[in-house]
Amino acid sequence: MQGYILNINKVRDEDLIVTILAQDAIYTTYRFYGARHSNINIGYKIDFELETNLKSNIPRLKDVLHLGFPWLLNHEKMYHWQRFIKLFYPHLKEVEVLDKFYLKLLNDIVKKIEKQNVKRAILENYIKICEYEGRLHTHYECLLCDMPIEDEISVVRSFITTHPKCSYSRSYKIEKINEFFEHKSLINFTNSEVETLWSVLLEGL
Ligand SMILES: [Zn+2]
């Protein structure tokens, strides 16, 4: 199987609980410390096998092969990628059966990061998750006062829309946010605006 490491918890000496997003599920696995083990980290894509044991309800993680990215040694890209991947753990923690949409999306982002600014690549794809999960609203009403938004618009956690004056947040032209939501494009956003959107993303998926 292949998947992305969402979370790693140390238990006992060097043993680890490793949470993996794979095509059809989020797996919580147990990794014994051993002489032959490849280095793993949050955000890594791995090929792996699971061994179920009657004595434990957590399958054992084995035969781990790290599938590297071309930009793995680019610290900036890796740092932001890891911050993004970490958000999936609380977001999907309770989910057992997963749609293949998530693995495919992460694969797409990894490819996009190769050629594109890392934050832009992630944000433009993140908005597809909001849409997929039915959380992306393009009728543009304000979360706080329920009134329609007509010109200036803000986004708060999970890219929910508000009036800038209601949430005291950064204001954008509604056409730009619409382009982002409908066409998943940030081409007309300045780097400073992308930074602000990035901090909204880091509040949680
Ligand atoms: Zn409002």
Short mmCIF file of C-alpha atoms and ligand atoms in Angstrom, two decimals:
data_model
loop_
_atom_site.label_atom_id
_atom_site.label_comp_id
_atom_site.label_asym_id
_atom_site.label_seq_id
_atom_site.Cartn_x
_atom_site.Cartn_y
_atom_site.Cartn_z
CA MET A 1 0.00 0.00 0.00
CA GLN A 2 1.00 3.58 -0.37
CA GLY A 3 0.17 6.53 1.82
CA TYR A 4 1.26 9.69 3.57
CA ILE A 5 2.39 9.88 7.18
CA LEU A 6 0.06 12.25 9.04
CA ASN A 7 1.32 11.79 12.55
CA ILE A 8 3.99 10.03 14.58
CA ASN A 9 3.85 9.43 18.34
CA LYS A 10 6.70 7.94 20.31
CA VAL A 11 5.73 5.15 22.68
CA ARG A 12 7.96 3.29 25.10
CA ASP A 13 11.62 3.43 24.04
CA GLU A 14 11.84 3.83 20.32
CA ASP A 15 8.56 2.33 19.20
CA LEU A 16 6.19 4.54 17.26
CA ILE A 17 2.48 4.91 16.60
CA VAL A 18 2.30 6.03 13.00
CA THR A 19 -0.90 7.38 11.43
CA ILE A 20 -1.07 6.98 7.66
CA LEU A 21 -3.48 8.34 5.07
CA ALA A 22 -3.85 5.65 2.40
CA GLN A 23 -6.25 5.28 -0.51
CA ASP A 24 -9.14 3.73 1.38
CA ALA A 25 -8.52 4.47 5.05
CA ILE A 26 -6.63 6.27 7.78
CA TYR A 27 -4.44 3.63 9.41
CA THR A 28 -3.14 3.78 12.95
CA THR A 29 -0.14 1.48 13.02
CA TYR A 30 2.54 0.31 15.42
CA ARG A 31 6.16 0.38 14.45
CA PHE A 32 8.66 -1.56 16.50
CA TYR A 33 12.12 -0.19 16.81
CA GLY A 34 14.54 -2.45 15.02
CA ALA A 35 17.96 -2.56 13.49
CA ARG A 36 16.61 -2.46 9.98
CA HIS A 37 14.34 0.51 9.71
CA SER A 38 14.15 3.33 7.26
CA ASN A 39 13.92 6.87 8.49
CA ILE A 40 10.34 8.18 8.53
CA ASN A 41 8.92 11.62 9.07
CA ILE A 42 5.60 13.46 8.93
CA GLY A 43 4.61 14.22 5.34
CA TYR A 44 6.65 11.40 3.84
CA LYS A 45 5.04 9.23 1.22
CA ILE A 46 5.69 5.58 1.94
CA ASP A 47 5.04 2.17 0.55
CA PHE A 48 4.20 -0.20 3.40
CA GLU A 49 2.67 -3.44 4.58
CA LEU A 50 0.48 -4.05 7.61
CA GLU A 51 0.63 -7.14 9.74
CA THR A 52 -2.36 -7.83 11.93
CA ASN A 53 -1.77 -9.51 15.23
CA LEU A 54 -4.41 -11.19 17.36
CA LYS A 55 -2.82 -9.85 20.52
CA SER A 56 -3.07 -6.24 19.49
CA ASN A 57 -5.76 -4.25 17.75
CA ILE A 58 -3.18 -2.01 16.14
CA PRO A 59 -1.58 -3.50 13.02
CA ARG A 60 2.16 -3.60 12.80
CA LEU A 61 3.81 -1.35 10.23
CA LYS A 62 6.42 -3.20 8.21
CA ASP A 63 8.38 -3.19 4.96
CA VAL A 64 8.38 0.59 4.87
CA LEU A 65 9.88 2.14 1.79
CA HIS A 66 10.23 5.89 1.64
CA LEU A 67 9.06 7.27 -1.72
CA GLY A 68 10.88 10.58 -1.98
CA PHE A 69 9.80 13.81 -3.67
CA PRO A 70 12.12 15.74 -6.01
CA TRP A 71 11.84 18.69 -3.58
CA LEU A 72 12.45 16.70 -0.41
CA LEU A 73 15.64 18.57 0.40
CA ASN A 74 14.10 21.98 -0.20
CA HIS A 75 13.60 23.06 3.41
CA GLU A 76 11.03 25.74 2.69
CA LYS A 77 8.81 23.44 0.63
CA MET A 78 9.16 20.56 3.08
CA TYR A 79 8.44 22.77 6.09
CA HIS A 80 5.18 24.14 4.69
CA TRP A 81 4.15 20.74 3.33
CA GLN A 82 4.59 19.22 6.79
CA ARG A 83 2.55 21.97 8.43
CA PHE A 84 -0.24 21.30 5.92
CA ILE A 85 -0.13 17.50 6.30
CA LYS A 86 -0.32 17.81 10.09
CA LEU A 87 -3.73 19.47 9.74
CA PHE A 88 -5.21 16.25 8.33
CA TYR A 89 -4.65 14.37 11.55
CA PRO A 90 -7.23 16.25 13.64
CA HIS A 91 -9.44 16.70 10.57
CA LEU A 92 -9.70 13.02 9.62
CA LYS A 93 -8.85 11.39 12.95
CA GLU A 94 -12.28 9.86 13.50
CA VAL A 95 -12.70 8.80 9.88
CA GLU A 96 -12.17 5.12 9.22
CA VAL A 97 -13.18 4.54 5.63
CA LEU A 98 -11.74 7.11 3.30
CA ASP A 99 -12.51 8.06 -0.26
CA LYS A 100 -9.59 7.85 -2.70
CA PHE A 101 -10.08 11.59 -3.35
CA TYR A 102 -7.72 12.47 -0.49
CA LEU A 103 -4.75 10.35 -1.56
CA LYS A 104 -5.13 11.51 -5.14
CA LEU A 105 -5.26 15.15 -4.05
CA LEU A 106 -2.10 14.80 -1.96
CA ASN A 107 -0.37 13.16 -4.93
CA ASP A 108 -1.44 16.09 -7.12
CA ILE A 109 -0.15 18.65 -4.61
CA VAL A 110 3.22 16.92 -4.39
CA LYS A 111 3.53 17.22 -8.17
CA LYS A 112 2.43 20.86 -8.20
CA ILE A 113 4.89 21.84 -5.46
CA GLU A 114 7.69 20.75 -7.75
CA LYS A 115 7.05 23.64 -10.13
CA GLN A 116 4.95 26.11 -8.17
CA ASN A 117 5.20 28.20 -5.03
CA VAL A 118 4.44 25.77 -2.21
CA LYS A 119 1.79 27.88 -0.46
CA ARG A 120 -0.05 28.67 -3.69
CA ALA A 121 0.02 25.01 -4.73
CA ILE A 122 -1.39 23.88 -1.40
CA LEU A 123 -4.05 26.60 -1.13
CA GLU A 124 -5.35 26.08 -4.68
CA ASN A 125 -5.78 22.40 -3.92
CA TYR A 126 -6.98 22.79 -0.37
CA ILE A 127 -10.03 24.63 -1.64
CA LYS A 128 -10.95 21.42 -3.54
CA ILE A 129 -11.22 19.66 -0.16
CA CYS A 130 -13.69 22.30 1.05
CA GLU A 131 -15.69 21.76 -2.13
CA TYR A 132 -15.51 17.97 -1.91
CA GLU A 133 -16.65 18.03 1.72
CA GLY A 134 -19.54 20.35 0.82
CA ARG A 135 -18.16 23.24 2.84
CA LEU A 136 -17.48 25.68 0.03
CA HIS A 137 -20.27 28.20 -0.27
CA THR A 138 -20.38 30.47 -3.28
CA HIS A 139 -23.57 32.31 -2.48
CA TYR A 140 -21.44 34.63 -0.34
CA GLU A 141 -23.31 35.31 2.82
CA CYS A 142 -21.67 36.51 5.98
CA LEU A 143 -21.20 33.86 8.67
CA LEU A 144 -21.61 36.48 11.38
CA CYS A 145 -24.55 38.65 10.31
CA ASP A 146 -26.20 36.37 7.68
CA MET A 147 -26.43 39.27 5.23
CA PRO A 148 -25.30 38.95 1.59
CA ILE A 149 -21.77 40.03 0.72
CA GLU A 150 -21.60 42.20 -2.35
CA ASP A 151 -18.25 43.86 -2.81
CA GLU A 152 -15.58 43.48 -0.16
CA ILE A 153 -15.24 40.03 1.38
CA SER A 154 -13.16 38.29 4.05
CA VAL A 155 -12.48 34.65 4.82
CA VAL A 156 -12.12 33.10 8.25
CA ARG A 157 -11.19 29.55 9.34
CA SER A 158 -12.08 26.88 6.75
CA PHE A 159 -12.53 29.70 4.22
CA ILE A 160 -15.96 30.64 5.43
CA THR A 161 -16.92 34.08 4.14
CA THR A 162 -17.73 37.20 6.17
CA HIS A 163 -17.93 40.94 5.75
CA PRO A 164 -14.53 42.45 6.55
CA LYS A 165 -16.22 44.75 9.06
CA CYS A 166 -17.92 41.83 10.82
CA SER A 167 -14.81 39.68 11.34
CA TYR A 168 -12.19 42.48 11.35
CA SER A 169 -10.27 40.45 8.78
CA ARG A 170 -8.39 41.25 5.62
CA SER A 171 -10.60 42.38 2.80
CA TYR A 172 -10.56 41.12 -0.81
CA LYS A 173 -12.57 42.04 -3.87
CA ILE A 174 -15.37 39.52 -4.17
CA GLU A 175 -14.38 38.76 -7.79
CA LYS A 176 -10.98 37.54 -6.62
CA ILE A 177 -12.36 35.25 -3.95
CA ASN A 178 -14.88 33.99 -6.48
CA GLU A 179 -12.07 33.17 -8.90
CA PHE A 180 -10.29 31.31 -6.11
CA PHE A 181 -13.39 29.35 -5.09
CA GLU A 182 -14.76 28.63 -8.57
CA HIS A 183 -11.57 28.20 -10.59
CA LYS A 184 -9.18 27.22 -7.77
CA SER A 185 -6.76 29.89 -8.93
CA LEU A 186 -4.75 32.43 -6.97
CA ILE A 187 -3.12 33.94 -10.02
CA ASN A 188 -4.45 37.42 -9.26
CA PHE A 189 -3.54 37.35 -5.57
CA THR A 190 -0.44 39.17 -4.36
CA ASN A 191 2.15 37.31 -2.29
CA SER A 192 1.00 39.25 0.75
CA GLU A 193 -2.60 38.12 0.19
CA VAL A 194 -1.42 34.53 -0.23
CA GLU A 195 0.40 34.82 3.11
CA THR A 196 -2.85 35.92 4.77
CA LEU A 197 -4.79 33.05 3.19
CA TRP A 198 -2.05 30.70 4.31
CA SER A 199 -2.48 31.76 7.95
CA VAL A 200 -6.23 31.16 7.60
CA LEU A 201 -5.47 27.64 6.33
CA LEU A 202 -3.18 26.94 9.27
CA GLU A 203 -6.07 27.61 11.67
CA GLY A 204 -7.43 24.21 10.60
CA LEU A 205 -8.77 22.39 7.55
ZN ZN B 1 -21.52 40.46 8.14
#
